[in-house]
Short mmCIF file of C-alpha atoms and ligand atoms in Angstrom, two decimals:
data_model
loop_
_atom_site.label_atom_id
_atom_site.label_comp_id
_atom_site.label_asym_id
_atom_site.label_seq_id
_atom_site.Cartn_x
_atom_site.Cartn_y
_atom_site.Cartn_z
CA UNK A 1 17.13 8.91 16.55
CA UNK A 2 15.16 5.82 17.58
CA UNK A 3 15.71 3.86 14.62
CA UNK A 4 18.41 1.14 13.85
CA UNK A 5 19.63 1.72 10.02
CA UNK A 6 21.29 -1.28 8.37
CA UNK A 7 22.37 -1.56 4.89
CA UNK A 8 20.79 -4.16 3.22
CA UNK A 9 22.73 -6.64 0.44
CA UNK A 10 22.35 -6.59 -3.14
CA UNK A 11 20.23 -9.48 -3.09
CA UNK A 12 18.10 -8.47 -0.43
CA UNK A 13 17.23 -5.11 -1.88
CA UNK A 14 16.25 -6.26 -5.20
CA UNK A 15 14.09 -8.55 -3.33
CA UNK A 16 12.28 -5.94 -1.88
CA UNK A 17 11.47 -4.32 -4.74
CA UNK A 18 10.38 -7.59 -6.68
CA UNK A 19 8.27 -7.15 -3.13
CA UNK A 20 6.92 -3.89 -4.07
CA UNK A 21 6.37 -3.98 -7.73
CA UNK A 22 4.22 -7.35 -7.41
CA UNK A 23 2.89 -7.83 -3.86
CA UNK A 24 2.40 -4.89 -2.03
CA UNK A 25 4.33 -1.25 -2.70
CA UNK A 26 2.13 -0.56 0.35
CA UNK A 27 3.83 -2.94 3.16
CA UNK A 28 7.16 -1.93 1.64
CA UNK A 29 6.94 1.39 2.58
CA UNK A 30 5.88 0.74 6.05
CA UNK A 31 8.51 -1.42 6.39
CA UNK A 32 11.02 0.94 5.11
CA UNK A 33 9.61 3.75 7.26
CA UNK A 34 9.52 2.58 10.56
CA UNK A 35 13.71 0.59 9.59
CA UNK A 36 11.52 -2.75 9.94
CA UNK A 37 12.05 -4.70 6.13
CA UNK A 38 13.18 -7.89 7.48
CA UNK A 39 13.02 -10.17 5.13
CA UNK A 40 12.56 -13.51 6.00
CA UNK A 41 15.70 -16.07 5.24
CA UNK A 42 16.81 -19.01 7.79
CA UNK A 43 14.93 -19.92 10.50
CA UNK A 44 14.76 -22.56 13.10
CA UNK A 45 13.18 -23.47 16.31
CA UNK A 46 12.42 -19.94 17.99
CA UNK A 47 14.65 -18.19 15.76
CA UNK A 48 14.31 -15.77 12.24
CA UNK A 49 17.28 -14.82 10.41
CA UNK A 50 17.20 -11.65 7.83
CA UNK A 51 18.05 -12.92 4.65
CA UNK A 52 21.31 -11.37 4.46
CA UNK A 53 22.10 -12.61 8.32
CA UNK A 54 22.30 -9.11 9.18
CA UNK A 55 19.57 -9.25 12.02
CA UNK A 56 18.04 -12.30 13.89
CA UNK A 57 14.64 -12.35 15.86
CA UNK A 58 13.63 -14.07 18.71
CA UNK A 59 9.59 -15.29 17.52
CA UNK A 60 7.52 -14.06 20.12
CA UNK A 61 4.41 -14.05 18.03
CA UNK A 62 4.62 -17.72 16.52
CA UNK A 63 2.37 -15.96 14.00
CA UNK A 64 -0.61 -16.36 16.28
CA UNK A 65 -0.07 -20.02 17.13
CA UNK A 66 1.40 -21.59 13.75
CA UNK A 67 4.59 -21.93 15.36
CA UNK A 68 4.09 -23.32 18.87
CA UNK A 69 6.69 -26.60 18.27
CA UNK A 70 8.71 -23.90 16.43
CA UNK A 71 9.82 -23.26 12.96
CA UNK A 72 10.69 -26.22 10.86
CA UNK A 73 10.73 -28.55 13.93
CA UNK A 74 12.34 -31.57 12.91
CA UNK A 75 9.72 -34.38 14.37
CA UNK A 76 7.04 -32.40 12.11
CA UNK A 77 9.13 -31.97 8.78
CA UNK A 78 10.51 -35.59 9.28
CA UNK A 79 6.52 -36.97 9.21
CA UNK A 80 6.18 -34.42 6.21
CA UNK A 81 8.98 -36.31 3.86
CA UNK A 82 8.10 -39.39 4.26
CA UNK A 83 4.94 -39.09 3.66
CA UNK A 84 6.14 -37.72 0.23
CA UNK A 85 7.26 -41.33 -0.62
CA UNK A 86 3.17 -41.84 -0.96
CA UNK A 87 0.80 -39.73 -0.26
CA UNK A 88 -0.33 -36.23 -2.22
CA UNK A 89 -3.39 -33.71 -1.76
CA UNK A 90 -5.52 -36.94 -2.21
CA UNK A 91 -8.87 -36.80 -3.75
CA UNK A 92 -11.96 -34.57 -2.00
CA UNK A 93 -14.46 -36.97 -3.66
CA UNK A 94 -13.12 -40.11 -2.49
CA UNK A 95 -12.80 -41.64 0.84
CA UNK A 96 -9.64 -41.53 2.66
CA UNK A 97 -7.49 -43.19 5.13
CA UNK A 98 -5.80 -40.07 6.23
CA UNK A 99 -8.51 -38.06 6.57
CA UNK A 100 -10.69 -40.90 8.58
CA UNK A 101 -7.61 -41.61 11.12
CA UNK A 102 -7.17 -37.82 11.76
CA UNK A 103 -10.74 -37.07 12.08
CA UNK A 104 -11.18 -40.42 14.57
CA UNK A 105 -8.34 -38.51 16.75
CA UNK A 106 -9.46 -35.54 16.46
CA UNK A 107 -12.88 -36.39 18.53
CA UNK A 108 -11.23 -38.73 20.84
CA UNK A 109 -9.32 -36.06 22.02
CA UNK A 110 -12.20 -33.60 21.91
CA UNK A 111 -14.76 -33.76 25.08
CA UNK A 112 -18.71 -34.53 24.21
CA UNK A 113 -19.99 -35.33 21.14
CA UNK A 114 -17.78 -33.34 18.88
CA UNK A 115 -17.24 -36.31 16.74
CA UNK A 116 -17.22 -35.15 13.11
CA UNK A 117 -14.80 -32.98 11.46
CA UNK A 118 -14.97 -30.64 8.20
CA UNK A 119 -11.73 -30.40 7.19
CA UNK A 120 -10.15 -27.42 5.59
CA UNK A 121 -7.20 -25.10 4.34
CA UNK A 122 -7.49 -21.55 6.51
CA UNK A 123 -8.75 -20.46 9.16
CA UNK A 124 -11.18 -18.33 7.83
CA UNK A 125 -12.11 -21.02 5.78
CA UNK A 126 -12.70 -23.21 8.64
CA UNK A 127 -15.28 -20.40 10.51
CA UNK A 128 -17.06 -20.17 7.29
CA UNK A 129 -18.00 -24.04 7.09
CA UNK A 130 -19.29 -23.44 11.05
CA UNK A 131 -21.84 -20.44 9.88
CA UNK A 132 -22.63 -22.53 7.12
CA UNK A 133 -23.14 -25.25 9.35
CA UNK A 134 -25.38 -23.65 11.96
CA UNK A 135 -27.35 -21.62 9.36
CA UNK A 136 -28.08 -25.21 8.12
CA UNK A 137 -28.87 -26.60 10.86
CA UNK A 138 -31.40 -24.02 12.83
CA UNK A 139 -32.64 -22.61 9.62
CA UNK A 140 -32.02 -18.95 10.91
CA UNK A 141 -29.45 -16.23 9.52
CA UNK A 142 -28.16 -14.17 12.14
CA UNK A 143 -24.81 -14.78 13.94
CA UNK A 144 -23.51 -12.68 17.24
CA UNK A 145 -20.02 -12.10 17.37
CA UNK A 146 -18.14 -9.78 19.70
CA UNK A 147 -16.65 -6.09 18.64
CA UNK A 148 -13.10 -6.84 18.38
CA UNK A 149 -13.09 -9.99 17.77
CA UNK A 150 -11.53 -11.78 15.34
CA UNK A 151 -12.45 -14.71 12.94
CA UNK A 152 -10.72 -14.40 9.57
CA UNK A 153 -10.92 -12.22 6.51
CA UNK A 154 -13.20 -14.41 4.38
CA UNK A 155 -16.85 -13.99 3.38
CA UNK A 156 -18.48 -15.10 6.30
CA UNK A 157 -15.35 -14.45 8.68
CA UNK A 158 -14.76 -11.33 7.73
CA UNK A 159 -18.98 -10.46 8.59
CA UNK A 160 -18.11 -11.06 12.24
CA UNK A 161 -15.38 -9.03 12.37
CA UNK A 162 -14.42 -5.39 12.61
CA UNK A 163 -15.84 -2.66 10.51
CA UNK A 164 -11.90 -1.73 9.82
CA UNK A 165 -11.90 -4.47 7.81
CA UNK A 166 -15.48 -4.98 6.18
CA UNK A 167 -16.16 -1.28 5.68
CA UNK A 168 -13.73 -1.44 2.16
CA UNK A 169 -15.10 -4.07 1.11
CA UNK A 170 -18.40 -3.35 0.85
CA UNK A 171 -19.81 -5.98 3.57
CA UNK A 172 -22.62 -4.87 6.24
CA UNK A 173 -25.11 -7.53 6.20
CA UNK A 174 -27.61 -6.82 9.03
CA UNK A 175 -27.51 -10.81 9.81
CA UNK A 176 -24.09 -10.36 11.88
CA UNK A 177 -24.88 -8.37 15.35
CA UNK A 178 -21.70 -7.53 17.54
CA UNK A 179 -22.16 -7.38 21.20
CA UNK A 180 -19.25 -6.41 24.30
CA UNK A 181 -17.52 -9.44 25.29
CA UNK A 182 -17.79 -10.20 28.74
CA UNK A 183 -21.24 -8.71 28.54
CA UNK A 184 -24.59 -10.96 28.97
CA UNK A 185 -27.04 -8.29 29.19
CA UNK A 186 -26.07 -6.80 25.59
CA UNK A 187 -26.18 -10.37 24.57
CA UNK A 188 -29.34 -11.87 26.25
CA UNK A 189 -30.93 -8.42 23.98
CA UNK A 190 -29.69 -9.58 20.64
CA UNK A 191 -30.25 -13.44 21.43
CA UNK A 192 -33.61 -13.78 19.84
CA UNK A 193 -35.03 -16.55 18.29
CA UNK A 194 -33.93 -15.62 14.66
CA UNK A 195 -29.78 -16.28 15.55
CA UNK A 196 -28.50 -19.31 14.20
CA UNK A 197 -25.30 -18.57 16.21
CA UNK A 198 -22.84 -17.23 18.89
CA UNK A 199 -19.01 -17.17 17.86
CA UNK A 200 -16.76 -16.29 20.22
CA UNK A 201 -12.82 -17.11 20.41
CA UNK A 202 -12.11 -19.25 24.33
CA UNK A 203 -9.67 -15.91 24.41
CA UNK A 204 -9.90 -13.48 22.10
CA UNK A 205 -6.14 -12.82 21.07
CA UNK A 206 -7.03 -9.31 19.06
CA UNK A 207 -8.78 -7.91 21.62
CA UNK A 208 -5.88 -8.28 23.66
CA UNK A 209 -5.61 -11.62 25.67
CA UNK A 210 -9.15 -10.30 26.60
CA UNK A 211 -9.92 -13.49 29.87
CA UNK A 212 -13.23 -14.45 29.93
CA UNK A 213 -15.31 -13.78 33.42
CA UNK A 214 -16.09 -16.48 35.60
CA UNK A 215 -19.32 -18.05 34.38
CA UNK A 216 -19.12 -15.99 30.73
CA UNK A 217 -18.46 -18.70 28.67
CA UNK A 218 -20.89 -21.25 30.55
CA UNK A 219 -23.65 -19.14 30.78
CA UNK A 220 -23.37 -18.17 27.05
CA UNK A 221 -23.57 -21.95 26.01
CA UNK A 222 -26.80 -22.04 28.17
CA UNK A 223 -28.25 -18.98 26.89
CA UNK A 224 -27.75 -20.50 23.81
CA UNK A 225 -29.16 -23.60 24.94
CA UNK A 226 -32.21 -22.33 26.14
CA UNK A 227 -32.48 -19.78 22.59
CA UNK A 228 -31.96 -23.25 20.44
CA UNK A 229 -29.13 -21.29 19.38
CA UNK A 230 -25.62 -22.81 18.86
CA UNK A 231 -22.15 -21.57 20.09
CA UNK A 232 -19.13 -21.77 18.09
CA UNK A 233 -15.89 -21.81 20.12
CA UNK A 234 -12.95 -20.22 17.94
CA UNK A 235 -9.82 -22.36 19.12
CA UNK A 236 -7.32 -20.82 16.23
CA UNK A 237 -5.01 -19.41 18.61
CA UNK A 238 -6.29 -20.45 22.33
CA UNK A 239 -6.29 -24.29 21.42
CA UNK A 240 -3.96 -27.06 20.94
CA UNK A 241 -2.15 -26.33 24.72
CA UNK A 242 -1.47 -22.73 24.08
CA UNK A 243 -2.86 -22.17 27.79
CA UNK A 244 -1.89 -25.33 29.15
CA UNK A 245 -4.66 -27.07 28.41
CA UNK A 246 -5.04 -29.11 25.55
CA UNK A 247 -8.20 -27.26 25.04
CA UNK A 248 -8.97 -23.57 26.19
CA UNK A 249 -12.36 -24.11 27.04
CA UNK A 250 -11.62 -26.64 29.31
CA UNK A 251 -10.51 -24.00 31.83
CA UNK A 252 -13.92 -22.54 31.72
CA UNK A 253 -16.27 -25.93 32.12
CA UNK A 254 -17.92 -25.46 28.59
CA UNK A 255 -18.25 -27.31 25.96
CA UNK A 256 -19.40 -25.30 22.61
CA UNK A 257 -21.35 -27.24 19.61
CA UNK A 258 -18.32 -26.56 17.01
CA UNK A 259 -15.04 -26.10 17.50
CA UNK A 260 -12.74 -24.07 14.95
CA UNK A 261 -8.41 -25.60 14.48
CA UNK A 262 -6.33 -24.09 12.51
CA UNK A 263 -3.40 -22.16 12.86
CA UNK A 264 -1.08 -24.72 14.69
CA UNK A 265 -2.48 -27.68 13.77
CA UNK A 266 -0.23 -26.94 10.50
CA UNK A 267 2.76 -27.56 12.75
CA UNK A 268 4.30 -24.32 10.76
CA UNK A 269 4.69 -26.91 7.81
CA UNK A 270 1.63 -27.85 6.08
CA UNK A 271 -1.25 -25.48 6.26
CA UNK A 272 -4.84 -27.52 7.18
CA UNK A 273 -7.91 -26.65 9.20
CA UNK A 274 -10.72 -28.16 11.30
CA UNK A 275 -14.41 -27.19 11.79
CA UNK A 276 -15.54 -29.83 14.77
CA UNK A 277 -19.11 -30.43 14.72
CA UNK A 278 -21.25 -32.37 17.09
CA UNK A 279 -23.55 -35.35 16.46
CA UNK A 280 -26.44 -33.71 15.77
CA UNK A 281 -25.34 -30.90 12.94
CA UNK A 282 -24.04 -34.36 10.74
CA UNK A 283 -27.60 -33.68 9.66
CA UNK A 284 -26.90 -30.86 7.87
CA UNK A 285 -25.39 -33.31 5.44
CA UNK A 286 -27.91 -35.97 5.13
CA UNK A 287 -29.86 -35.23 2.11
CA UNK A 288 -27.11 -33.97 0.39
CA UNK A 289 -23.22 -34.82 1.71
CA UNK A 290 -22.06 -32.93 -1.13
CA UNK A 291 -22.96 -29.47 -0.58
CA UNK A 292 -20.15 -28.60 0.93
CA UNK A 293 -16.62 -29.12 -0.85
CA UNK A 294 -13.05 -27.70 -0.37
CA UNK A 295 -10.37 -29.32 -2.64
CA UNK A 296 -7.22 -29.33 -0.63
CA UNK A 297 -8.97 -29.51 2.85
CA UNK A 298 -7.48 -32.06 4.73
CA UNK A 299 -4.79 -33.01 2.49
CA UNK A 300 -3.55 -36.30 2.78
CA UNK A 301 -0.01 -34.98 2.88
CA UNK A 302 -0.99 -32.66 6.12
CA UNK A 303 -2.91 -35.03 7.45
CA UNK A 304 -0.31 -37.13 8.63
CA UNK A 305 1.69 -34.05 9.79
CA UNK A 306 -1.20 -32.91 12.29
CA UNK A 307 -1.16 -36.51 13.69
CA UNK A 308 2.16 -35.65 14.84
CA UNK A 309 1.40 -32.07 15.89
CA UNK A 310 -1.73 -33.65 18.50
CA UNK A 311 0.25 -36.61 19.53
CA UNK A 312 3.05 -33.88 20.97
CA UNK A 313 0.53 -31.52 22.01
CA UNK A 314 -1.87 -33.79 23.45
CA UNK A 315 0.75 -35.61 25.61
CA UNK A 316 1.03 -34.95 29.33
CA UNK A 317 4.56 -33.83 29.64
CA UNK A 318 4.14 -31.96 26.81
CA UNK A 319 1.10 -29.60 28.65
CA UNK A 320 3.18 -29.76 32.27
CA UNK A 321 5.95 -28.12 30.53
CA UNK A 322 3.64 -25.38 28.63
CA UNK A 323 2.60 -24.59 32.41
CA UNK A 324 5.77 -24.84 34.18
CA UNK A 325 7.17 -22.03 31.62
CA UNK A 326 4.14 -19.94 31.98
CA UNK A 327 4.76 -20.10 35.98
CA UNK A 328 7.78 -18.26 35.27
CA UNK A 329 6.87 -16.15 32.54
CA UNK A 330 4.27 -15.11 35.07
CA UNK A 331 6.93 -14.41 37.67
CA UNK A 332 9.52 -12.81 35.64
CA UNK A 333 6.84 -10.56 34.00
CA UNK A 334 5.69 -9.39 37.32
CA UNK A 335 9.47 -8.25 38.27
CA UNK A 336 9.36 -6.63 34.83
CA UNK A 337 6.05 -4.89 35.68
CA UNK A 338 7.24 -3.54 38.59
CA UNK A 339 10.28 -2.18 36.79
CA UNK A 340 8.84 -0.62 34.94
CA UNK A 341 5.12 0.36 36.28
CA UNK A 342 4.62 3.58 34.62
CA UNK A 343 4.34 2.03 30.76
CA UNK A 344 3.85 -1.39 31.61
CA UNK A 345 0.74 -1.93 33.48
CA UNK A 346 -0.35 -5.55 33.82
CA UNK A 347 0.13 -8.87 32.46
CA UNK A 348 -2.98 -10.92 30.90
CA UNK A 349 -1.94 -14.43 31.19
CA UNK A 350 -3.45 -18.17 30.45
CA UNK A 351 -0.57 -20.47 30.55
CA UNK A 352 1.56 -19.01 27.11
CA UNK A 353 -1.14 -16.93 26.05
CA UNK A 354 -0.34 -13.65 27.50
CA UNK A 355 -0.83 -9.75 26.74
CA UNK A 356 1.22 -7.07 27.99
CA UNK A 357 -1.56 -4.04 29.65
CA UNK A 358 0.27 -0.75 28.39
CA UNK A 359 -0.12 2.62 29.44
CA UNK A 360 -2.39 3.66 26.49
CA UNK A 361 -2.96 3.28 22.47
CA UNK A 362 0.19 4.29 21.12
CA UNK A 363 2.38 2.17 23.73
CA UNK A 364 1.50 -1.28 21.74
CA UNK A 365 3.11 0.20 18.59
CA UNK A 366 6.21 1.70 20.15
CA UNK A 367 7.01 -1.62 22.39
CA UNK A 368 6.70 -3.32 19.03
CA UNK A 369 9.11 -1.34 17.56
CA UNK A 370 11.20 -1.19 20.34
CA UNK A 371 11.25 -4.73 20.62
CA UNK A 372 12.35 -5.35 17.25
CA UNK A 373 15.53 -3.11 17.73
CA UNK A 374 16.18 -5.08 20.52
CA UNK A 375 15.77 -8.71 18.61
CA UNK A 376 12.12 -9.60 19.34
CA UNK A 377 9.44 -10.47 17.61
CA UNK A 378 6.28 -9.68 19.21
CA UNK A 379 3.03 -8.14 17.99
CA UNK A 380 0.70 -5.49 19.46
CA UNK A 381 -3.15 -6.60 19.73
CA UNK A 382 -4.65 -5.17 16.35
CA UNK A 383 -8.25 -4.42 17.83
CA UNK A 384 -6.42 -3.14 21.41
CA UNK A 385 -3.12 -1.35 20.29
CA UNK A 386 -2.70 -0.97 24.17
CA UNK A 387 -2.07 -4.59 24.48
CA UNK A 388 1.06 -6.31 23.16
CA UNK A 389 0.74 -10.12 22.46
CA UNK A 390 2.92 -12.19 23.64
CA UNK A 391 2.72 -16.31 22.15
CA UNK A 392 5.68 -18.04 22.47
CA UNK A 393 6.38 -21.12 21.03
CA UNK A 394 5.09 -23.91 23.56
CA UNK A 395 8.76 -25.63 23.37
CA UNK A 396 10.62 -22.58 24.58
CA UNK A 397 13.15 -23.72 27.78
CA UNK A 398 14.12 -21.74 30.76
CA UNK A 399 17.31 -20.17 29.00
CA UNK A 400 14.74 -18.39 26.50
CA UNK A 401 12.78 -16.82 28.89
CA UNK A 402 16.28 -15.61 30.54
CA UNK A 403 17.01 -14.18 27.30
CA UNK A 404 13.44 -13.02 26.42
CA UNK A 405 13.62 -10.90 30.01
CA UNK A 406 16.84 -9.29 29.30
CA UNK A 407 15.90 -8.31 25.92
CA UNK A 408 12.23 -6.96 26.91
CA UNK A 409 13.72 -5.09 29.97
CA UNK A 410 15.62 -2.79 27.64
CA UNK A 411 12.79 -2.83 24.87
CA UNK A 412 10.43 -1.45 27.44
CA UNK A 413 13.28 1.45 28.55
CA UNK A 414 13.09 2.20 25.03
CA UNK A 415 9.83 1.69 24.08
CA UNK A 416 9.06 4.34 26.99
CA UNK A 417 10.84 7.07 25.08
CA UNK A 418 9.54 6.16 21.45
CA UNK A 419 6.92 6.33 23.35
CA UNK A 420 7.18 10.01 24.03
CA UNK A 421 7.87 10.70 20.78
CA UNK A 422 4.93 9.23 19.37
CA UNK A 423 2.66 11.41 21.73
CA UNK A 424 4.10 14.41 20.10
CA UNK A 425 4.46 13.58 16.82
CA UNK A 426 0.96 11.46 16.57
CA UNK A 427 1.30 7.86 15.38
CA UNK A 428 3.17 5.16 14.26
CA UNK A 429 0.15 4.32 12.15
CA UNK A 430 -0.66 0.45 12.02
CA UNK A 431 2.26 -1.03 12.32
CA UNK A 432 0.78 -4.50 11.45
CA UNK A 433 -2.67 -6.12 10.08
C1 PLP B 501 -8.71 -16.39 16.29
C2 PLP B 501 -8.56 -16.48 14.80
N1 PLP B 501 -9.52 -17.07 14.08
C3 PLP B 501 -9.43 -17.21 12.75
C4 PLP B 501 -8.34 -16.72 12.06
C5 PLP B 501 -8.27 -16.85 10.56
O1 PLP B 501 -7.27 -17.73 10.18
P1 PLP B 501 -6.60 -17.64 8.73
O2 PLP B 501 -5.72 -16.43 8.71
O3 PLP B 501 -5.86 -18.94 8.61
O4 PLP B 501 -7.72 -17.53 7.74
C6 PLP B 501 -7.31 -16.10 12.77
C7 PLP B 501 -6.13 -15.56 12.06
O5 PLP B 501 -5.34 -14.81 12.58
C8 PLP B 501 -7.42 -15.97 14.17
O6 PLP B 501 -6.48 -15.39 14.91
#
């Protein structure tokens, strides 16, 4: 009764089972249950079409950041083709002019003496070179992370994650401790003289928009500090003006010893990472610069595109507008929360990086859904299913949040009664990864 059934074209269903015969028969029929198989086709600025044009979706997810100019914006894509008329991957033995430029930007806009950049192609990617990195560097194995955090599903990534998603594979190394974020007493315990490192994200955007307590973040970098420890700062979705600040830790006077890009410094176009590491771990390199290698990190091609994406980002009118709109995100969501107090319980908010409290576990999945009948896009918090996640894109305008409210006011009536129906019936499982 609560789902929307469309017929799907010719095209589109023999898509989907391409889909499920050589991807996933898995994610097709979680789709299929819950009415969700959108398939991607056009798309521009804040907007997904269904390939057959049957359905369009306001992205309120930006897929966790990649997205915050938008899909295919036009400045980015523009940078991409002409670089075409020269440039390629480029060569990870050689020296480059791309690379060198990007990295020089990179720590001019960075605070201290972050001045030397690792480049890469994910994210997880990216937090692997940092544990590499600090292992390196203080000679010591273990790593503190926080339960419910989240870093990336590679080898060392994936260690500092949740059990959910090590416990198939096989991985429980005793090296990687988890404490409570927000908590210094669990981590002053663990902080002994064998960790090479603390990695936390400025906001941890799984947990839920999670806001880090006055003093947390500064008092872990001194801790650390004082342990000859180092702290990692995980900037994948908080960074790059996503809370109005170029940087998220600059809201929260700290400045961590590596700092993890990736995400949106693709500009949705051309996927590259950055590991930012401070003066003193270069060292890690000196007898040997070659130990550490990734072919198509840093591309030449994408290096030119994140140029663009920090000289938007970085540029003052650029970060007054991310904070004008999150003044009236704030406002409207309050009116909303109000409305409708019972489900919706609180707003978590850092300029466009914002989580939706809900009334318990199940109320993340149903909003989702709910949402998605009513042409939204947006994402519970995987390691909080209470929280819903809500990123624009950083370029959205006063008429989208007009929209956004009148869509979400009706998504939360409904969400309340698929709600309901979840208690009874038990689940709507994962909805997604
Ligand atoms: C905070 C954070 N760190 C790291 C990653 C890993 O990035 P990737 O999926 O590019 O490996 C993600 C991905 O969602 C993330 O949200």
């Amino acid at each position: 009764m609560f789902f929307k059934k469309d017929t799907p074209s010719e095209e589109k269903n023999s898509l989907i089972n391409l889909f499920k015969n050589h991807i996933s028969p898995g994610k097709v029929a979680f789709f299929k249950k819950y009415h969700m198989d959108f398939v991607m086709g056009h798309r521009n600025g804040s907007w997904l079409c269904d390939l057959d044009g049957t359905k369009k979706l306001f992205n309120l997810h930006s897929n966790g950041g990649v997205f915050n100019l938008g899909h295919r914006n036009k400045e980015i894509s523009d940078v991409l083709k002409s670089q075409l008329n020269f440039y390629d991957i480029g060569n990870h033995h050689l020296l480059s002019k791309p690379r060198a430029k990007l990295a020089a930007l990179l720590a001019k806009l960075l605070p201290g003496n972050l001045n030397y950049t690792i480049f890469g192609v994910s994210g997880g990617e990216a937090i692997d070179t940092a544990i590499k990195v600090a292992r390196a560097f203080t000679k010591r194995t273990k790593i503190i992370s926080v339960y419910g955090g989240y870093h990336g599903h590679t080898g060392l990534a994936l260690q500092t994650g949740d059990m959910s998603y090590r416990v198939p594979f096989l991985f429980d190394s005793t090296d990687f401790i988890q404490v409570p974020f927000n908590d210094l007493e669990s981590l002053k315990a663990v902080l002994k003289n064998d960790v090479a490192a603390v990695i936390l994200e400025t906001i941890p955007a799984t947990l839920g928009m999670l806001m880090p307590e006055e003093d947390y973040l500064k008092t872990v970098k001194e801790l650390c500090q004082s342990n000859k420890s180092l702290l990692i700062l995980d900037e994948v979705q908080a960074g790059l003006g996503r809370t109005g600040k170029l940087w998220a830790f600059e809201h929260f006077d700290v400045i961590p010893d590596m700092v993890v890009l990736a995400k949106g410094l693709s500009g949705g176009i051309y996927p590259i990472t950055a590991t930012i590491i401070n003066d003193k771990l270069i060292d890690v390199f000196k007898d040997d610069p070659f130990i550490h290698i990734s072919t198509s990190g840093g591309a030449e091609l994408g290096c030119a595109v994140v140029q663009k994406v920090l000289e938007i980002t970085a540029h003052v009118d650029f970060l007054k507008h991310v904070n004008s709109m999150a003044i009236l995100f704030a406002e409207v969501l309050q009116d909303l929360q109000k409305k409708h107090n019972s489900f919706f319980r609180g707003v978590r908010q850092k300029g466009l990086m914002i989580g939706l409290e809900l009334t318990d576990s199940l109320a993340g999945p149903a909003l989702t859904k709910a949402a998605y009948d009513n042409d939204l896009l947006l994402i519970y918090a995987n390691n909080d299913t209470s929280v819903v996640q809500l990123l624009p894109s950083l370029v959205i305008t006063e008429t989208d949040i007009a929209y956004i409210v009148k869509q979400l006011d009706k998504a939360l009536k409904q969400a309340k009664l698929l709600h309901k129906a979840l208690i009874l019936k038990k689940g709507l499982g994962q909805l997604f990864k």
